[in-house]
Amino acid sequence: MNGLENDSLKNRKQNKSMGFQVPKGTRDFLPKEAINFFKLIQTVRKVFEEYGFDPIITPAFESFELLAAKGGLGEAVKDEIYYFKDKSDRELGLRFDMTMPLARVVSSNPQMPKPFKRYVIDKVWRYDNPQAMRWREFWQADIDVVGSSSVLADVECLAAVCKILSELGLKDYFIRVNSRKLLDGLMSKSVPENRILEVFRILDKQDKIGIEQVKEELNSIGVDGKAIIKVLTEKDIDISSFEGGQEIKEFFEYAKAYGIDKKLKLDLSLVRGLEYYTGVVFEVFVGAKVSCGGGGRYDNLIEVVGGAKIPATGISLGLDRIFEVMKEKKIFEMKNTVTKVFVANVDEKTKKNAIKIAQKLRNEGISCQTDLMNRNLSKQLQYADSLGIPYSIVVGEKELKEKKFKLKDMKKKTERKMELEEIIKFLQK
Amino acid sequence: MNGLENDSLKNRKQNKSMGFQVPKGTRDFLPKEAINFFKLIQTVRKVFEEYGFDPIITPAFESFELLAAKGGLGEAVKDEIYYFKDKSDRELGLRFDMTMPLARVVSSNPQMPKPFKRYVIDKVWRYDNPQAMRWREFWQADIDVVGSSSVLADVECLAAVCKILSELGLKDYFIRVNSRKLLDGLMSKSVPENRILEVFRILDKQDKIGIEQVKEELNSIGVDGKAIIKVLTEKDIDISSFEGGQEIKEFFEYAKAYGIDKKLKLDLSLVRGLEYYTGVVFEVFVGAKVSCGGGGRYDNLIEVVGGAKIPATGISLGLDRIFEVMKEKKIFEMKNTVTKVFVANVDEKTKKNAIKIAQKLRNEGISCQTDLMNRNLSKQLQYADSLGIPYSIVVGEKELKEKKFKLKDMKKKTERKMELEEIIKFLQK
């Protein structure tokens, strides 16, 4: 320890209560949560791969210019991201989504066969106001199909998401679906084409300001609020007579082939992100209220970042939110350790034997721990218990001679003498 | 698309060749690499868990004050990290290792049972000069044992690493081991206690400046360079007579119980990081030259960041380097997709049947793709081939009537007619 470190130590000691904390809006996952979070990731990964999506890995930060290209935000994106410069004054930012990095990868690797189906499960960062279910660092699980302009690609993304949510045990999910093209078609009678984006921006505020206020705002910009709302909320509208309607019909037919049509709801009032999307858009809900993901078709983005004009669609799941919902529904067994068995030694003499037995179990894929603290037997078992390790084996000279060991069920407080081979078979189950 | 986006599009078009690139010192992993990189991670995770290490997840960035506490670097650490401020002027930095976040977690969660054995496999960032096998963004796989002062904990970390390298097929690895305490003991005769760190700093330059230059520098600070080098390079030294010697003997006895003693080499000239470490230190080599990881005991760190005085030890593997070595040794099968089978449709009429068959395969855990581009049959198979998908199934009206489908081996160009159940069994193998 050199001088500076000792100073730091002194300062800490003077102000013990202070301690270091995670940066605002971020959080730690201790084992109890991390063990299950990785199980969640594993399920998502498995299903993505079943659908033939392949993983890519991109850097946590990107050039600021790339990030600023999304949705035409430009400099304004600085307010929403972690922006910084490197020591050569290059402008960088932590990625706020997985789509801009994908667009960069696709535009700079034109040789890749199309469709390019990729998945990514990783962290993104946004400088949001932290609140319930909203963090500054959070996990996204994304799939995108690049190169296909067919609604088949949109449906396939949703089919993968449906399977994931079913496998996770979240039965009460549904996906709201809308179409930018259909909305354009529906509105063509009541709104001039050059006002449509403006109308979308107002409609998007519906959850915040309510339907009446939306009507008023629409009227105030000189379009017929009442007529627009009527079109969007009408129950028995024949959409196929509108532009984009045929495509949505095709979309739902394919959804039937994928077996997911019952989980999709056409919702003409879903306008979120319509400025950016060019075709079908979707938002995933678990229960009635929790939005756990969304996406849609974005046929212009790859060209915007310098690539060819390549159509693309995709969906992003918010894993933190899904995780919180799963915890609330008590879907996980919350345990503090992956360890299955603690191999205890009776005394100093049998310590190395316990280690050797543990090594045998590990070679059979069984997670185990031995004493690393030079504790006596009862303290060893106390540790195993405090961590919630489900089984223990006791290794003493008698047991070694007999070649039989007591396998103890730590919860039921029962034990059984068995040969090591039997124990391995039992624990592998 | 709004105005700004169109401007950006225009700029890109004017300067197509420019394109966006990854930030300096970082890289993308396209599927060919990412598929195998995740396999590597999976093996590492499996072995860590076999040894009873549990995962945690911490934020990508930490408060700058925490990062500056390591090794007493203070403000100087800014030169080596990605440093930035958030919009409330909080000083932050991307983590440069996994140890400082662990120290924070341990000091702020004193209730956790000890030993606390945690693993983490994730990215870290350092503002290094990019060069061969050195990146600014790279992956570390860390295990640490917190709470044990016994060399047992040090040995266990090395045992897990040895198992990982064996399972990865990297037979020619070894681990250099040294001990801070032993070195202190050996030097006590030739170096005054308050000069020892200074001597370590000079010894650490050996690879760069050569042994003769080291001797000279030692002489120039008034210690006996020749005597020091002699002690450190003597072959048949009886270490047990020195302080720290008994501990190293115990260390190697435990290594024998774990079955890893043949992979460890005591090397008194290993001085890397000795300012920071307090006990045994280690460095992992694959082949003779490539350093793929290192670590050691750091009994003071948790106190430095405001926790209790808790001993700790751990090791960090550099996954990018291990991955590069594995690629060089051609250990991986480099493939472009996880997809096992392409389910092709003969014509438009059988498209939905192909989708339904694909859904059945997916429910059996078989990764498959169908046509998302409305291509004809030969174009579909061409895509499957270009991606290296190993099998294809052709779905036409004749096949649907017969309930038998041609399973084609895309490489061998052979095919066999089978019922769907047979195909599933074949592909699950």
Short mmCIF file of N, CA, C and O in Angstrom, two decimals, chain B residues 263-368:
data_model
loop_
_atom_site.label_atom_id
_atom_site.label_comp_id
_atom_site.label_asym_id
_atom_site.label_seq_id
_atom_site.Cartn_x
_atom_site.Cartn_y
_atom_site.Cartn_z
N LYS B 263 0.55 -27.95 -13.02
CA LYS B 263 0.30 -26.80 -13.89
C LYS B 263 0.81 -25.49 -13.28
O LYS B 263 0.72 -24.43 -13.90
N LEU B 264 1.32 -25.55 -12.04
CA LEU B 264 1.75 -24.33 -11.36
C LEU B 264 3.28 -24.26 -11.30
O LEU B 264 3.93 -25.26 -11.06
N LYS B 265 3.83 -23.08 -11.52
CA LYS B 265 5.29 -22.89 -11.42
C LYS B 265 5.58 -21.75 -10.47
O LYS B 265 5.16 -20.62 -10.72
N LEU B 266 6.32 -22.05 -9.40
CA LEU B 266 6.74 -20.96 -8.52
C LEU B 266 7.78 -20.14 -9.28
O LEU B 266 8.76 -20.67 -9.81
N ASP B 267 7.56 -18.84 -9.38
CA ASP B 267 8.46 -17.99 -10.16
C ASP B 267 8.69 -16.70 -9.37
O ASP B 267 7.87 -15.80 -9.35
N LEU B 268 9.85 -16.67 -8.70
CA LEU B 268 10.13 -15.54 -7.80
C LEU B 268 10.31 -14.23 -8.55
O LEU B 268 10.30 -13.16 -7.95
N SER B 269 10.45 -14.31 -9.88
CA SER B 269 10.64 -13.07 -10.63
C SER B 269 9.31 -12.46 -11.08
O SER B 269 9.27 -11.42 -11.72
N LEU B 270 8.19 -13.11 -10.75
CA LEU B 270 6.88 -12.55 -11.11
C LEU B 270 6.52 -11.45 -10.11
O LEU B 270 6.17 -11.72 -8.97
N VAL B 271 6.66 -10.22 -10.52
CA VAL B 271 6.42 -9.13 -9.57
C VAL B 271 5.24 -8.25 -9.95
O VAL B 271 4.90 -7.32 -9.25
N ARG B 272 4.60 -8.55 -11.07
CA ARG B 272 3.50 -7.74 -11.57
C ARG B 272 2.41 -7.51 -10.51
O ARG B 272 1.88 -8.45 -9.93
N GLY B 273 2.10 -6.28 -10.27
CA GLY B 273 1.00 -5.95 -9.37
C GLY B 273 1.30 -6.15 -7.90
O GLY B 273 0.40 -6.16 -7.08
N LEU B 274 2.57 -6.31 -7.56
CA LEU B 274 2.88 -6.61 -6.16
C LEU B 274 2.63 -5.42 -5.23
O LEU B 274 2.54 -5.58 -4.03
N GLU B 275 2.48 -4.24 -5.80
CA GLU B 275 2.17 -3.09 -4.95
C GLU B 275 0.78 -3.21 -4.38
O GLU B 275 0.48 -2.72 -3.30
N TYR B 276 -0.07 -3.85 -5.15
CA TYR B 276 -1.48 -3.89 -4.84
C TYR B 276 -1.83 -5.16 -4.07
O TYR B 276 -2.66 -5.16 -3.16
N TYR B 277 -1.16 -6.26 -4.43
CA TYR B 277 -1.49 -7.54 -3.81
C TYR B 277 -0.77 -7.70 -2.48
O TYR B 277 0.28 -7.11 -2.24
N THR B 278 -1.35 -8.55 -1.61
CA THR B 278 -0.79 -8.72 -0.26
C THR B 278 -0.31 -10.13 0.01
O THR B 278 0.32 -10.38 1.05
N GLY B 279 -0.60 -11.08 -0.88
CA GLY B 279 -0.21 -12.47 -0.62
C GLY B 279 0.25 -13.16 -1.89
O GLY B 279 1.10 -12.65 -2.61
N VAL B 280 -0.34 -14.32 -2.17
CA VAL B 280 0.00 -15.06 -3.37
C VAL B 280 -0.48 -14.28 -4.61
O VAL B 280 -1.53 -13.65 -4.58
N VAL B 281 0.35 -14.27 -5.65
CA VAL B 281 -0.06 -13.68 -6.93
C VAL B 281 0.12 -14.71 -8.04
O VAL B 281 0.95 -15.62 -7.91
N PHE B 282 -0.65 -14.59 -9.12
CA PHE B 282 -0.53 -15.56 -10.21
C PHE B 282 -0.74 -14.91 -11.57
O PHE B 282 -1.43 -13.90 -11.69
N GLU B 283 -0.14 -15.55 -12.58
CA GLU B 283 -0.38 -15.10 -13.95
C GLU B 283 -0.54 -16.34 -14.83
O GLU B 283 0.25 -17.28 -14.75
N VAL B 284 -1.58 -16.32 -15.68
CA VAL B 284 -1.94 -17.49 -16.48
C VAL B 284 -1.36 -17.34 -17.89
O VAL B 284 -1.55 -16.29 -18.52
N PHE B 285 -0.68 -18.37 -18.36
CA PHE B 285 -0.14 -18.35 -19.71
C PHE B 285 -0.70 -19.50 -20.54
O PHE B 285 -0.83 -20.62 -20.04
N VAL B 286 -1.02 -19.21 -21.79
CA VAL B 286 -1.37 -20.27 -22.72
C VAL B 286 -0.27 -20.29 -23.76
O VAL B 286 0.06 -19.25 -24.33
N GLY B 287 0.29 -21.47 -24.00
CA GLY B 287 1.52 -21.52 -24.77
C GLY B 287 2.60 -20.86 -23.92
O GLY B 287 2.41 -20.61 -22.74
N ALA B 288 3.73 -20.55 -24.48
CA ALA B 288 4.80 -20.00 -23.66
C ALA B 288 4.62 -18.51 -23.43
O ALA B 288 5.11 -17.95 -22.47
N LYS B 289 3.90 -17.85 -24.34
CA LYS B 289 4.00 -16.40 -24.35
C LYS B 289 2.74 -15.61 -24.00
O LYS B 289 2.83 -14.50 -23.52
N VAL B 290 1.57 -16.16 -24.31
CA VAL B 290 0.38 -15.33 -24.21
C VAL B 290 -0.19 -15.30 -22.79
O VAL B 290 -0.70 -16.31 -22.30
N SER B 291 -0.09 -14.16 -22.14
CA SER B 291 -0.68 -13.98 -20.82
C SER B 291 -2.19 -13.82 -20.98
O SER B 291 -2.66 -12.93 -21.66
N CYS B 292 -2.94 -14.73 -20.37
CA CYS B 292 -4.40 -14.74 -20.55
C CYS B 292 -5.15 -14.44 -19.27
O CYS B 292 -6.36 -14.63 -19.19
N GLY B 293 -4.42 -13.99 -18.24
CA GLY B 293 -5.13 -13.67 -17.01
C GLY B 293 -4.18 -13.61 -15.84
O GLY B 293 -3.00 -13.96 -15.95
N GLY B 294 -4.69 -13.15 -14.72
CA GLY B 294 -3.86 -13.06 -13.54
C GLY B 294 -4.68 -12.61 -12.36
O GLY B 294 -5.86 -12.30 -12.48
N GLY B 295 -4.03 -12.62 -11.20
CA GLY B 295 -4.74 -12.20 -10.01
C GLY B 295 -3.90 -12.41 -8.78
O GLY B 295 -2.67 -12.53 -8.88
N GLY B 296 -4.56 -12.48 -7.64
CA GLY B 296 -3.84 -12.68 -6.40
C GLY B 296 -4.67 -12.23 -5.22
O GLY B 296 -5.84 -11.89 -5.36
N ARG B 297 -4.02 -12.23 -4.09
CA ARG B 297 -4.70 -11.89 -2.83
C ARG B 297 -4.59 -10.40 -2.55
O ARG B 297 -3.52 -9.81 -2.70
N TYR B 298 -5.72 -9.81 -2.16
CA TYR B 298 -5.75 -8.37 -1.87
C TYR B 298 -6.54 -8.14 -0.58
O TYR B 298 -7.70 -7.80 -0.59
N ASP B 299 -5.86 -8.32 0.54
CA ASP B 299 -6.54 -8.32 1.84
C ASP B 299 -6.91 -6.93 2.35
O ASP B 299 -7.61 -6.81 3.35
N ASN B 300 -6.46 -5.88 1.67
CA ASN B 300 -6.73 -4.52 2.19
C ASN B 300 -7.81 -3.77 1.43
O ASN B 300 -8.30 -2.75 1.89
N LEU B 301 -8.17 -4.25 0.23
CA LEU B 301 -8.98 -3.42 -0.67
C LEU B 301 -10.37 -3.08 -0.12
O LEU B 301 -10.85 -1.95 -0.27
N ILE B 302 -11.03 -4.06 0.47
CA ILE B 302 -12.42 -3.81 0.89
C ILE B 302 -12.47 -2.75 1.98
O ILE B 302 -13.36 -1.91 2.01
N GLU B 303 -11.42 -2.74 2.83
CA GLU B 303 -11.34 -1.69 3.85
C GLU B 303 -11.10 -0.32 3.19
O GLU B 303 -11.67 0.69 3.61
N VAL B 304 -10.29 -0.31 2.15
CA VAL B 304 -10.00 0.94 1.45
C VAL B 304 -11.27 1.60 0.91
O VAL B 304 -11.40 2.82 0.92
N VAL B 305 -12.23 0.79 0.45
CA VAL B 305 -13.45 1.38 -0.09
C VAL B 305 -14.54 1.52 0.97
O VAL B 305 -15.71 1.71 0.64
N GLY B 306 -14.16 1.41 2.24
CA GLY B 306 -15.11 1.77 3.29
C GLY B 306 -15.76 0.59 3.99
O GLY B 306 -16.66 0.78 4.80
N GLY B 307 -15.32 -0.63 3.66
CA GLY B 307 -15.90 -1.80 4.32
C GLY B 307 -15.07 -2.22 5.53
O GLY B 307 -14.15 -1.51 5.94
N ALA B 308 -15.41 -3.37 6.09
CA ALA B 308 -14.63 -3.92 7.19
C ALA B 308 -13.32 -4.47 6.63
O ALA B 308 -13.11 -4.52 5.42
N LYS B 309 -12.40 -4.87 7.52
CA LYS B 309 -11.15 -5.48 7.05
C LYS B 309 -11.45 -6.93 6.72
O LYS B 309 -11.50 -7.79 7.59
N ILE B 310 -11.68 -7.22 5.42
CA ILE B 310 -12.07 -8.56 4.98
C ILE B 310 -11.05 -9.04 3.96
O ILE B 310 -10.82 -8.39 2.95
N PRO B 311 -10.43 -10.22 4.22
CA PRO B 311 -9.46 -10.73 3.25
C PRO B 311 -10.16 -11.17 1.96
O PRO B 311 -11.34 -11.52 1.99
N ALA B 312 -9.44 -11.13 0.85
CA ALA B 312 -10.04 -11.54 -0.43
C ALA B 312 -8.96 -11.94 -1.41
O ALA B 312 -7.82 -11.48 -1.34
N THR B 313 -9.35 -12.82 -2.32
CA THR B 313 -8.42 -13.24 -3.39
C THR B 313 -9.24 -13.54 -4.64
O THR B 313 -10.44 -13.81 -4.54
N GLY B 314 -8.59 -13.47 -5.78
CA GLY B 314 -9.36 -13.75 -6.99
C GLY B 314 -8.48 -13.76 -8.23
O GLY B 314 -7.30 -13.43 -8.18
N ILE B 315 -9.10 -14.15 -9.33
CA ILE B 315 -8.36 -14.22 -10.60
C ILE B 315 -9.27 -13.75 -11.72
O ILE B 315 -10.49 -13.90 -11.68
N SER B 316 -8.66 -13.17 -12.73
CA SER B 316 -9.39 -12.61 -13.85
C SER B 316 -8.83 -13.21 -15.15
O SER B 316 -7.63 -13.18 -15.37
N LEU B 317 -9.72 -13.76 -15.98
CA LEU B 317 -9.28 -14.28 -17.28
C LEU B 317 -9.63 -13.27 -18.37
O LEU B 317 -10.71 -12.69 -18.37
N GLY B 318 -8.72 -13.09 -19.30
CA GLY B 318 -8.97 -12.21 -20.44
C GLY B 318 -9.59 -13.03 -21.57
O GLY B 318 -8.89 -13.73 -22.30
N LEU B 319 -10.90 -12.94 -21.72
CA LEU B 319 -11.58 -13.83 -22.66
C LEU B 319 -11.25 -13.52 -24.12
O LEU B 319 -11.21 -14.42 -24.95
N ASP B 320 -11.00 -12.24 -24.43
CA ASP B 320 -10.66 -11.90 -25.83
C ASP B 320 -9.38 -12.61 -26.25
O ASP B 320 -9.28 -13.12 -27.36
N ARG B 321 -8.40 -12.62 -25.33
CA ARG B 321 -7.13 -13.28 -25.67
C ARG B 321 -7.29 -14.78 -25.79
O ARG B 321 -6.76 -15.40 -26.71
N ILE B 322 -8.01 -15.38 -24.84
CA ILE B 322 -8.26 -16.82 -24.91
C ILE B 322 -8.97 -17.16 -26.22
O ILE B 322 -8.63 -18.14 -26.89
N PHE B 323 -9.92 -16.31 -26.59
CA PHE B 323 -10.67 -16.53 -27.83
C PHE B 323 -9.75 -16.47 -29.05
O PHE B 323 -9.83 -17.33 -29.94
N GLU B 324 -8.85 -15.49 -29.08
CA GLU B 324 -7.92 -15.36 -30.21
C GLU B 324 -7.01 -16.59 -30.30
O GLU B 324 -6.74 -17.11 -31.39
N VAL B 325 -6.54 -17.06 -29.13
CA VAL B 325 -5.68 -18.26 -29.13
C VAL B 325 -6.46 -19.47 -29.65
O VAL B 325 -5.95 -20.26 -30.45
N MET B 326 -7.71 -19.59 -29.22
CA MET B 326 -8.53 -20.73 -29.67
C MET B 326 -8.77 -20.68 -31.17
O MET B 326 -8.80 -21.71 -31.84
N LYS B 327 -8.96 -19.46 -31.69
CA LYS B 327 -9.14 -19.33 -33.15
C LYS B 327 -7.88 -19.74 -33.88
O LYS B 327 -7.92 -20.47 -34.88
N GLU B 328 -6.74 -19.27 -33.37
CA GLU B 328 -5.45 -19.61 -33.98
C GLU B 328 -5.23 -21.12 -34.01
O GLU B 328 -4.73 -21.67 -34.98
N LYS B 329 -5.62 -21.78 -32.92
CA LYS B 329 -5.45 -23.23 -32.82
C LYS B 329 -6.57 -23.98 -33.54
O LYS B 329 -6.64 -25.20 -33.45
N LYS B 330 -7.46 -23.24 -34.18
CA LYS B 330 -8.58 -23.82 -34.93
C LYS B 330 -9.41 -24.77 -34.07
O LYS B 330 -9.81 -25.86 -34.52
N ILE B 331 -9.66 -24.39 -32.84
CA ILE B 331 -10.44 -25.22 -31.93
C ILE B 331 -11.93 -25.12 -32.26
O ILE B 331 -12.68 -26.08 -32.06
N PHE B 332 -12.35 -24.00 -32.79
CA PHE B 332 -13.77 -23.81 -33.10
C PHE B 332 -14.13 -24.26 -34.50
O PHE B 332 -13.32 -24.15 -35.41
N GLU B 333 -15.36 -24.71 -34.64
CA GLU B 333 -15.96 -24.82 -35.97
C GLU B 333 -16.58 -23.45 -36.24
O GLU B 333 -17.51 -23.03 -35.55
N MET B 334 -16.02 -22.70 -37.20
CA MET B 334 -16.51 -21.35 -37.45
C MET B 334 -17.71 -21.40 -38.38
O MET B 334 -17.57 -21.63 -39.58
N LYS B 335 -18.92 -21.19 -37.84
CA LYS B 335 -20.09 -21.22 -38.71
C LYS B 335 -20.86 -19.90 -38.61
O LYS B 335 -20.77 -19.19 -37.61
N ASN B 336 -21.60 -19.61 -39.67
CA ASN B 336 -22.26 -18.31 -39.77
C ASN B 336 -23.62 -18.26 -39.12
O ASN B 336 -24.22 -17.19 -39.02
N THR B 337 -24.14 -19.41 -38.70
CA THR B 337 -25.49 -19.41 -38.14
C THR B 337 -25.69 -20.57 -37.18
O THR B 337 -25.05 -21.62 -37.31
N VAL B 338 -26.58 -20.37 -36.24
CA VAL B 338 -26.98 -21.45 -35.33
C VAL B 338 -28.05 -22.32 -35.97
O VAL B 338 -28.38 -23.40 -35.46
N THR B 339 -28.62 -21.85 -37.09
CA THR B 339 -29.74 -22.56 -37.73
C THR B 339 -29.33 -23.96 -38.18
O THR B 339 -28.31 -24.13 -38.83
N LYS B 340 -30.16 -24.93 -37.85
CA LYS B 340 -29.85 -26.32 -38.20
C LYS B 340 -30.52 -26.73 -39.50
O LYS B 340 -29.98 -27.53 -40.25
N VAL B 341 -31.71 -26.20 -39.75
CA VAL B 341 -32.45 -26.68 -40.92
C VAL B 341 -33.28 -25.55 -41.53
O VAL B 341 -33.86 -24.73 -40.81
N PHE B 342 -33.31 -25.51 -42.86
CA PHE B 342 -34.15 -24.55 -43.56
C PHE B 342 -35.37 -25.29 -44.09
O PHE B 342 -35.23 -26.28 -44.82
N VAL B 343 -36.57 -24.82 -43.71
CA VAL B 343 -37.81 -25.47 -44.17
C VAL B 343 -38.32 -24.69 -45.38
O VAL B 343 -38.90 -23.62 -45.23
N ALA B 344 -38.07 -25.24 -46.57
CA ALA B 344 -38.40 -24.53 -47.81
C ALA B 344 -39.81 -24.89 -48.28
O ALA B 344 -40.27 -26.01 -48.08
N ASN B 345 -40.49 -23.91 -48.90
CA ASN B 345 -41.80 -24.20 -49.50
C ASN B 345 -41.67 -24.22 -51.02
O ASN B 345 -41.00 -23.37 -51.61
N VAL B 346 -42.33 -25.22 -51.65
CA VAL B 346 -42.23 -25.41 -53.10
C VAL B 346 -42.87 -24.24 -53.84
O VAL B 346 -42.35 -23.76 -54.86
N ASP B 347 -44.02 -23.78 -53.33
CA ASP B 347 -44.70 -22.66 -53.98
C ASP B 347 -45.50 -21.87 -52.95
O ASP B 347 -45.53 -22.22 -51.76
N GLU B 348 -46.17 -20.83 -53.44
CA GLU B 348 -46.95 -19.95 -52.56
C GLU B 348 -47.98 -20.74 -51.74
O GLU B 348 -48.20 -20.45 -50.56
N LYS B 349 -48.56 -21.78 -52.36
CA LYS B 349 -49.64 -22.52 -51.71
C LYS B 349 -49.18 -23.25 -50.45
O LYS B 349 -49.97 -23.49 -49.54
N THR B 350 -47.90 -23.66 -50.43
CA THR B 350 -47.42 -24.47 -49.30
C THR B 350 -46.61 -23.64 -48.28
O THR B 350 -46.02 -24.20 -47.37
N LYS B 351 -46.65 -22.34 -48.43
CA LYS B 351 -45.88 -21.46 -47.56
C LYS B 351 -46.29 -21.62 -46.10
O LYS B 351 -45.45 -21.75 -45.20
N LYS B 352 -47.61 -21.57 -45.86
CA LYS B 352 -48.08 -21.65 -44.48
C LYS B 352 -47.84 -23.03 -43.88
O LYS B 352 -47.61 -23.18 -42.70
N ASN B 353 -47.87 -24.08 -44.74
CA ASN B 353 -47.54 -25.42 -44.25
C ASN B 353 -46.08 -25.48 -43.78
O ASN B 353 -45.78 -26.11 -42.77
N ALA B 354 -45.22 -24.84 -44.54
CA ALA B 354 -43.80 -24.82 -44.16
C ALA B 354 -43.64 -24.13 -42.80
O ALA B 354 -42.88 -24.59 -41.94
N ILE B 355 -44.36 -23.02 -42.63
CA ILE B 355 -44.29 -22.30 -41.34
C ILE B 355 -44.75 -23.21 -40.20
O ILE B 355 -44.11 -23.29 -39.15
N LYS B 356 -45.85 -23.94 -40.44
CA LYS B 356 -46.37 -24.81 -39.38
C LYS B 356 -45.39 -25.92 -39.03
O LYS B 356 -45.22 -26.27 -37.85
N ILE B 357 -44.74 -26.47 -40.04
CA ILE B 357 -43.73 -27.51 -39.79
C ILE B 357 -42.55 -26.92 -39.01
O ILE B 357 -42.04 -27.52 -38.06
N ALA B 358 -42.14 -25.72 -39.39
CA ALA B 358 -41.04 -25.07 -38.67
C ALA B 358 -41.41 -24.85 -37.21
O ALA B 358 -40.59 -25.08 -36.31
N GLN B 359 -42.66 -24.45 -36.97
CA GLN B 359 -43.09 -24.24 -35.58
C GLN B 359 -43.01 -25.55 -34.78
O GLN B 359 -42.64 -25.54 -33.61
N LYS B 360 -43.35 -26.67 -35.43
CA LYS B 360 -43.23 -27.97 -34.75
C LYS B 360 -41.77 -28.27 -34.39
O LYS B 360 -41.47 -28.72 -33.30
N LEU B 361 -40.88 -28.03 -35.35
CA LEU B 361 -39.46 -28.29 -35.09
C LEU B 361 -38.96 -27.42 -33.95
O LEU B 361 -38.22 -27.87 -33.08
N ARG B 362 -39.36 -26.14 -33.96
CA ARG B 362 -38.91 -25.22 -32.90
C ARG B 362 -39.38 -25.70 -31.53
O ARG B 362 -38.65 -25.60 -30.55
N ASN B 363 -40.62 -26.23 -31.50
CA ASN B 363 -41.11 -26.74 -30.21
C ASN B 363 -40.31 -27.93 -29.73
O ASN B 363 -40.36 -28.28 -28.55
N GLU B 364 -39.59 -28.59 -30.62
CA GLU B 364 -38.70 -29.69 -30.23
C GLU B 364 -37.28 -29.21 -30.02
O GLU B 364 -36.34 -30.00 -29.92
N GLY B 365 -37.10 -27.88 -29.99
CA GLY B 365 -35.77 -27.32 -29.72
C GLY B 365 -34.85 -27.28 -30.91
O GLY B 365 -33.64 -27.10 -30.75
N ILE B 366 -35.40 -27.48 -32.12
CA ILE B 366 -34.55 -27.47 -33.32
C ILE B 366 -34.59 -26.08 -33.97
O ILE B 366 -35.66 -25.55 -34.27
N SER B 367 -33.41 -25.51 -34.17
CA SER B 367 -33.32 -24.18 -34.76
C SER B 367 -33.60 -24.23 -36.25
O SER B 367 -32.93 -24.95 -37.00
N CYS B 368 -34.61 -23.47 -36.70
CA CYS B 368 -34.88 -23.51 -38.13
C CYS B 368 -35.34 -22.16 -38.67
O CYS B 368 -35.71 -21.26 -37.93
#
